[in-house]
Amino acid sequence: MLKEPRAGRVKTRLGREIGMVEAAWWFRHQTARLLRRVEDPRWRLVLAVTPDRAGMASRVWPAHLPRVAQGGGDLGDRMGRLLGAMPPGPVCIIGGDIPGVRKAHLAKAFRMLGERDAVFGPAEDGGFWLVGMKRVARPPAGLFRGVRWSTDTALADSVASLSGCRVGYCDRLRDVDRAADLSG
């Protein structure tokens, strides 16, 4: 899931500390590195972009990668819609602000979906950097309902929205929301 890297529209918490132009620049280059690191023939990489019109037409993202629009709503609405719209089979969603993610992390998450209904990659701040679902059926109707986004309870709230599902956890990684996260 990627936002168009425009100053004042992406990584705004980081931008309040280092400057909006600098935050957008960081995100654009971080995402380019991330896409190069995680592209792999074992899975199909699809860019879920926002804002919809600008993201679909953007020349920032690699032209060879397919794109889908995220659509409206909060983060949970958008992720739930993406999980429901993808073809049947395992799906993992990540953001562009996780400097440490590698192919091995994604491969582990996909392997875990062989035995679990859902998998999360916890982030150090109480959120998560990855959510994946086995997708043999539509995602649960209550998926991501009541999640307090951008808080230290986002992961726990998300797991609670999956009642009855077998949930696993893969590696804990750091995402970048604040200036201190850049050096961690």
PDB file of C-alpha atoms in Angstrom:
ATOM      1  CA  MET A   1       0.000   0.000   0.000  1.00  0.00           C
ATOM      2  CA  LEU A   2       1.552   3.241  -1.156  1.00  0.00           C
ATOM      3  CA  LYS A   3       0.700   6.917  -1.033  1.00  0.00           C
ATOM      4  CA  GLU A   4       1.811   9.223  -3.793  1.00  0.00           C
ATOM      5  CA  PRO A   5       4.976  10.834  -2.348  1.00  0.00           C
ATOM      6  CA  ARG A   6       3.812  14.450  -2.248  1.00  0.00           C
ATOM      7  CA  ALA A   7       5.014  16.894   0.396  1.00  0.00           C
ATOM      8  CA  GLY A   8       2.353  17.400   3.050  1.00  0.00           C
ATOM      9  CA  ARG A   9       0.365  14.335   1.899  1.00  0.00           C
ATOM     10  CA  VAL A  10       2.667  11.459   2.895  1.00  0.00           C
ATOM     11  CA  LYS A  11       4.529  10.748   6.170  1.00  0.00           C
ATOM     12  CA  THR A  12       3.088  13.879   7.790  1.00  0.00           C
ATOM     13  CA  ARG A  13       4.102  12.923  11.358  1.00  0.00           C
ATOM     14  CA  LEU A  14       7.676  12.517  10.113  1.00  0.00           C
ATOM     15  CA  GLY A  15       7.324  15.704   8.073  1.00  0.00           C
ATOM     16  CA  ARG A  16       6.397  17.766  11.128  1.00  0.00           C
ATOM     17  CA  GLU A  17       9.804  16.852  12.547  1.00  0.00           C
ATOM     18  CA  ILE A  18      12.124  16.898   9.501  1.00  0.00           C
ATOM     19  CA  GLY A  19      10.143  18.936   6.962  1.00  0.00           C
ATOM     20  CA  MET A  20       7.381  17.857   4.583  1.00  0.00           C
ATOM     21  CA  VAL A  21       9.579  17.924   1.457  1.00  0.00           C
ATOM     22  CA  GLU A  22      12.250  15.855   3.196  1.00  0.00           C
ATOM     23  CA  ALA A  23       9.673  13.328   4.438  1.00  0.00           C
ATOM     24  CA  ALA A  24       8.201  12.932   0.950  1.00  0.00           C
ATOM     25  CA  TRP A  25      11.701  12.561  -0.496  1.00  0.00           C
ATOM     26  CA  TRP A  26      12.567   9.906   2.111  1.00  0.00           C
ATOM     27  CA  PHE A  27       9.362   7.973   1.380  1.00  0.00           C
ATOM     28  CA  ARG A  28       9.847   8.064  -2.388  1.00  0.00           C
ATOM     29  CA  HIS A  29      13.390   6.708  -2.158  1.00  0.00           C
ATOM     30  CA  GLN A  30      12.618   4.256   0.638  1.00  0.00           C
ATOM     31  CA  THR A  31       9.765   2.822  -1.413  1.00  0.00           C
ATOM     32  CA  ALA A  32      11.926   2.489  -4.527  1.00  0.00           C
ATOM     33  CA  ARG A  33      14.514   0.524  -2.504  1.00  0.00           C
ATOM     34  CA  LEU A  34      11.781  -1.600  -0.912  1.00  0.00           C
ATOM     35  CA  LEU A  35      10.223  -2.540  -4.252  1.00  0.00           C
ATOM     36  CA  ARG A  36      13.603  -3.600  -5.633  1.00  0.00           C
ATOM     37  CA  ARG A  37      14.270  -5.712  -2.517  1.00  0.00           C
ATOM     38  CA  VAL A  38      10.937  -7.554  -2.382  1.00  0.00           C
ATOM     39  CA  GLU A  39      10.176  -8.205  -6.046  1.00  0.00           C
ATOM     40  CA  ASP A  40      10.414 -11.977  -6.475  1.00  0.00           C
ATOM     41  CA  PRO A  41       9.014 -14.586  -8.902  1.00  0.00           C
ATOM     42  CA  ARG A  42       7.481 -16.510  -5.973  1.00  0.00           C
ATOM     43  CA  TRP A  43       4.702 -13.927  -5.634  1.00  0.00           C
ATOM     44  CA  ARG A  44       2.888 -11.312  -7.643  1.00  0.00           C
ATOM     45  CA  LEU A  45       3.678  -7.778  -6.521  1.00  0.00           C
ATOM     46  CA  VAL A  46       0.748  -5.365  -6.941  1.00  0.00           C
ATOM     47  CA  LEU A  47       0.867  -1.709  -5.929  1.00  0.00           C
ATOM     48  CA  ALA A  48      -2.231  -0.491  -4.089  1.00  0.00           C
ATOM     49  CA  VAL A  49      -2.011   3.262  -4.595  1.00  0.00           C
ATOM     50  CA  THR A  50      -3.633   6.396  -3.230  1.00  0.00           C
ATOM     51  CA  PRO A  51      -4.919   8.921  -4.043  1.00  0.00           C
ATOM     52  CA  ASP A  52      -6.648   6.773  -6.587  1.00  0.00           C
ATOM     53  CA  ARG A  53      -6.468   8.918  -9.730  1.00  0.00           C
ATOM     54  CA  ALA A  54      -2.994  10.368  -9.090  1.00  0.00           C
ATOM     55  CA  GLY A  55      -1.597   7.022  -7.950  1.00  0.00           C
ATOM     56  CA  MET A  56      -2.870   5.154 -10.983  1.00  0.00           C
ATOM     57  CA  ALA A  57      -1.384   7.766 -13.353  1.00  0.00           C
ATOM     58  CA  SER A  58       1.833   8.384 -11.415  1.00  0.00           C
ATOM     59  CA  ARG A  59       5.224   8.050 -13.067  1.00  0.00           C
ATOM     60  CA  VAL A  60       6.876   7.629  -9.651  1.00  0.00           C
ATOM     61  CA  TRP A  61       6.074   3.905  -9.432  1.00  0.00           C
ATOM     62  CA  PRO A  62       7.702   1.290 -11.659  1.00  0.00           C
ATOM     63  CA  ALA A  63       5.676   0.986 -14.861  1.00  0.00           C
ATOM     64  CA  HIS A  64       6.031  -2.816 -15.009  1.00  0.00           C
ATOM     65  CA  LEU A  65       4.156  -3.370 -11.733  1.00  0.00           C
ATOM     66  CA  PRO A  66       0.365  -3.596 -11.835  1.00  0.00           C
ATOM     67  CA  ARG A  67      -1.609  -1.094  -9.749  1.00  0.00           C
ATOM     68  CA  VAL A  68      -4.961  -1.031  -8.048  1.00  0.00           C
ATOM     69  CA  ALA A  69      -6.629   1.961  -6.437  1.00  0.00           C
ATOM     70  CA  GLN A  70      -7.062   1.766  -2.666  1.00  0.00           C
ATOM     71  CA  GLY A  71     -10.418   3.572  -2.696  1.00  0.00           C
ATOM     72  CA  GLY A  72     -11.910   5.567   0.143  1.00  0.00           C
ATOM     73  CA  GLY A  73     -12.259   5.046   3.862  1.00  0.00           C
ATOM     74  CA  ASP A  74      -9.854   4.566   6.710  1.00  0.00           C
ATOM     75  CA  LEU A  75      -6.861   2.244   6.581  1.00  0.00           C
ATOM     76  CA  GLY A  76      -8.948  -0.727   7.703  1.00  0.00           C
ATOM     77  CA  ASP A  77     -11.577  -0.115   5.021  1.00  0.00           C
ATOM     78  CA  ARG A  78      -8.898   0.065   2.345  1.00  0.00           C
ATOM     79  CA  MET A  79      -6.993  -3.036   3.527  1.00  0.00           C
ATOM     80  CA  GLY A  80     -10.205  -5.016   3.926  1.00  0.00           C
ATOM     81  CA  ARG A  81     -11.294  -4.082   0.426  1.00  0.00           C
ATOM     82  CA  LEU A  82      -7.905  -5.120  -0.985  1.00  0.00           C
ATOM     83  CA  LEU A  83      -7.980  -8.447   0.848  1.00  0.00           C
ATOM     84  CA  GLY A  84     -11.470  -9.108  -0.493  1.00  0.00           C
ATOM     85  CA  ALA A  85     -10.731  -8.064  -4.069  1.00  0.00           C
ATOM     86  CA  MET A  86      -7.626 -10.146  -4.715  1.00  0.00           C
ATOM     87  CA  PRO A  87      -7.983 -13.573  -6.360  1.00  0.00           C
ATOM     88  CA  PRO A  88      -8.397 -16.524  -3.965  1.00  0.00           C
ATOM     89  CA  GLY A  89      -5.221 -17.653  -2.276  1.00  0.00           C
ATOM     90  CA  PRO A  90      -2.739 -16.145   0.157  1.00  0.00           C
ATOM     91  CA  VAL A  91      -2.363 -12.362   0.142  1.00  0.00           C
ATOM     92  CA  CYS A  92       0.027 -10.210   2.170  1.00  0.00           C
ATOM     93  CA  ILE A  93      -0.160  -6.436   2.433  1.00  0.00           C
ATOM     94  CA  ILE A  94       2.732  -4.247   3.501  1.00  0.00           C
ATOM     95  CA  GLY A  95       3.381  -0.522   3.555  1.00  0.00           C
ATOM     96  CA  GLY A  96       6.273   1.337   2.010  1.00  0.00           C
ATOM     97  CA  ASP A  97       7.806   2.663   5.234  1.00  0.00           C
ATOM     98  CA  ILE A  98       9.525  -0.485   6.567  1.00  0.00           C
ATOM     99  CA  PRO A  99      13.262  -0.201   5.825  1.00  0.00           C
ATOM    100  CA  GLY A 100      14.125  -3.658   7.178  1.00  0.00           C
ATOM    101  CA  VAL A 101      11.723  -5.816   5.192  1.00  0.00           C
ATOM    102  CA  ARG A 102      13.329  -8.409   2.949  1.00  0.00           C
ATOM    103  CA  LYS A 103      12.142 -11.255   0.723  1.00  0.00           C
ATOM    104  CA  ALA A 104      12.782 -13.728   3.553  1.00  0.00           C
ATOM    105  CA  HIS A 105      10.261 -11.906   5.766  1.00  0.00           C
ATOM    106  CA  LEU A 106       7.575 -12.143   3.098  1.00  0.00           C
ATOM    107  CA  ALA A 107       8.384 -15.782   2.321  1.00  0.00           C
ATOM    108  CA  LYS A 108       8.014 -16.602   6.025  1.00  0.00           C
ATOM    109  CA  ALA A 109       4.615 -14.866   6.172  1.00  0.00           C
ATOM    110  CA  PHE A 110       3.375 -16.784   3.131  1.00  0.00           C
ATOM    111  CA  ARG A 111       4.608 -20.083   4.652  1.00  0.00           C
ATOM    112  CA  MET A 112       2.762 -19.310   7.882  1.00  0.00           C
ATOM    113  CA  LEU A 113      -0.462 -18.904   5.907  1.00  0.00           C
ATOM    114  CA  GLY A 114      -0.211 -22.606   5.066  1.00  0.00           C
ATOM    115  CA  GLU A 115      -1.268 -23.368   8.651  1.00  0.00           C
ATOM    116  CA  ARG A 116      -3.028 -20.169   9.740  1.00  0.00           C
ATOM    117  CA  ASP A 117      -5.924 -18.064   8.523  1.00  0.00           C
ATOM    118  CA  ALA A 118      -4.118 -14.767   9.076  1.00  0.00           C
ATOM    119  CA  VAL A 119      -0.621 -13.529   9.841  1.00  0.00           C
ATOM    120  CA  PHE A 120       0.671 -10.238  11.180  1.00  0.00           C
ATOM    121  CA  GLY A 121       4.129  -8.742  11.178  1.00  0.00           C
ATOM    122  CA  PRO A 122       4.237  -6.743  14.421  1.00  0.00           C
ATOM    123  CA  ALA A 123       5.852  -3.334  14.405  1.00  0.00           C
ATOM    124  CA  GLU A 124       7.847  -2.049  17.350  1.00  0.00           C
ATOM    125  CA  ASP A 125       5.288   0.713  18.016  1.00  0.00           C
ATOM    126  CA  GLY A 126       2.314  -1.604  18.642  1.00  0.00           C
ATOM    127  CA  GLY A 127       1.069  -1.543  15.074  1.00  0.00           C
ATOM    128  CA  PHE A 128       1.979  -3.910  12.261  1.00  0.00           C
ATOM    129  CA  TRP A 129       3.982  -3.768   9.067  1.00  0.00           C
ATOM    130  CA  LEU A 130       2.312  -6.787   7.387  1.00  0.00           C
ATOM    131  CA  VAL A 131      -1.110  -8.373   7.381  1.00  0.00           C
ATOM    132  CA  GLY A 132      -1.777 -11.523   5.417  1.00  0.00           C
ATOM    133  CA  MET A 133      -4.741 -13.819   4.951  1.00  0.00           C
ATOM    134  CA  LYS A 134      -5.064 -17.327   3.546  1.00  0.00           C
ATOM    135  CA  ARG A 135      -8.146 -16.259   1.555  1.00  0.00           C
ATOM    136  CA  VAL A 136     -10.001 -19.510   1.017  1.00  0.00           C
ATOM    137  CA  ALA A 137     -13.157 -17.518   1.831  1.00  0.00           C
ATOM    138  CA  ARG A 138     -14.048 -13.825   1.980  1.00  0.00           C
ATOM    139  CA  PRO A 139     -12.436 -11.926   4.856  1.00  0.00           C
ATOM    140  CA  PRO A 140     -14.571 -11.763   8.028  1.00  0.00           C
ATOM    141  CA  ALA A 141     -17.245  -9.041   7.970  1.00  0.00           C
ATOM    142  CA  GLY A 142     -15.835  -7.410  11.116  1.00  0.00           C
ATOM    143  CA  LEU A 143     -12.271  -7.261   9.832  1.00  0.00           C
ATOM    144  CA  PHE A 144     -10.522  -4.114  11.157  1.00  0.00           C
ATOM    145  CA  ARG A 145     -13.673  -2.792  12.865  1.00  0.00           C
ATOM    146  CA  GLY A 146     -12.893  -0.810  15.985  1.00  0.00           C
ATOM    147  CA  VAL A 147      -9.165  -0.570  15.290  1.00  0.00           C
ATOM    148  CA  ARG A 148      -7.536   2.488  16.822  1.00  0.00           C
ATOM    149  CA  TRP A 149      -5.124   3.335  14.018  1.00  0.00           C
ATOM    150  CA  SER A 150      -1.790   5.062  14.725  1.00  0.00           C
ATOM    151  CA  THR A 151      -1.846   3.893  18.351  1.00  0.00           C
ATOM    152  CA  ASP A 152       0.031   1.234  20.289  1.00  0.00           C
ATOM    153  CA  THR A 153      -3.124  -0.927  20.225  1.00  0.00           C
ATOM    154  CA  ALA A 154      -3.540  -1.156  16.428  1.00  0.00           C
ATOM    155  CA  LEU A 155      -2.174  -4.710  16.250  1.00  0.00           C
ATOM    156  CA  ALA A 156      -4.174  -5.989  19.237  1.00  0.00           C
ATOM    157  CA  ASP A 157      -7.353  -4.328  17.913  1.00  0.00           C
ATOM    158  CA  SER A 158      -6.797  -5.846  14.451  1.00  0.00           C
ATOM    159  CA  VAL A 159      -6.267  -9.345  15.862  1.00  0.00           C
ATOM    160  CA  ALA A 160      -9.431  -8.933  17.970  1.00  0.00           C
ATOM    161  CA  SER A 161     -11.390  -8.177  14.774  1.00  0.00           C
ATOM    162  CA  LEU A 162     -10.487 -11.665  13.499  1.00  0.00           C
ATOM    163  CA  SER A 163     -12.337 -13.687  16.121  1.00  0.00           C
ATOM    164  CA  GLY A 164     -12.401 -17.387  15.263  1.00  0.00           C
ATOM    165  CA  CYS A 165      -9.378 -17.136  12.949  1.00  0.00           C
ATOM    166  CA  ARG A 166      -6.066 -18.868  13.561  1.00  0.00           C
ATOM    167  CA  VAL A 167      -3.592 -15.982  13.706  1.00  0.00           C
ATOM    168  CA  GLY A 168       0.200 -16.194  13.533  1.00  0.00           C
ATOM    169  CA  TYR A 169       2.940 -13.642  13.973  1.00  0.00           C
ATOM    170  CA  CYS A 170       6.067 -13.287  11.899  1.00  0.00           C
ATOM    171  CA  ASP A 171       9.087 -11.083  12.508  1.00  0.00           C
ATOM    172  CA  ARG A 172       8.896  -7.811  14.429  1.00  0.00           C
ATOM    173  CA  LEU A 173      10.190  -4.914  12.309  1.00  0.00           C
ATOM    174  CA  ARG A 174      10.396  -1.162  12.619  1.00  0.00           C
ATOM    175  CA  ASP A 175       8.327   1.223  10.566  1.00  0.00           C
ATOM    176  CA  VAL A 176       9.172   4.895  10.209  1.00  0.00           C
ATOM    177  CA  ASP A 177       6.711   7.383  11.640  1.00  0.00           C
ATOM    178  CA  ARG A 178       8.976   9.829  13.488  1.00  0.00           C
ATOM    179  CA  ALA A 179      12.468  11.272  13.036  1.00  0.00           C
ATOM    180  CA  ALA A 180      13.819   8.992  15.792  1.00  0.00           C
ATOM    181  CA  ASP A 181      12.741   5.968  13.698  1.00  0.00           C
ATOM    182  CA  LEU A 182      15.140   6.975  10.930  1.00  0.00           C
ATOM    183  CA  SER A 183      18.205   6.194  13.009  1.00  0.00           C
ATOM    184  CA  GLY A 184      16.860   3.093  14.765  1.00  0.00           C
TER     185      GLY A 184
END
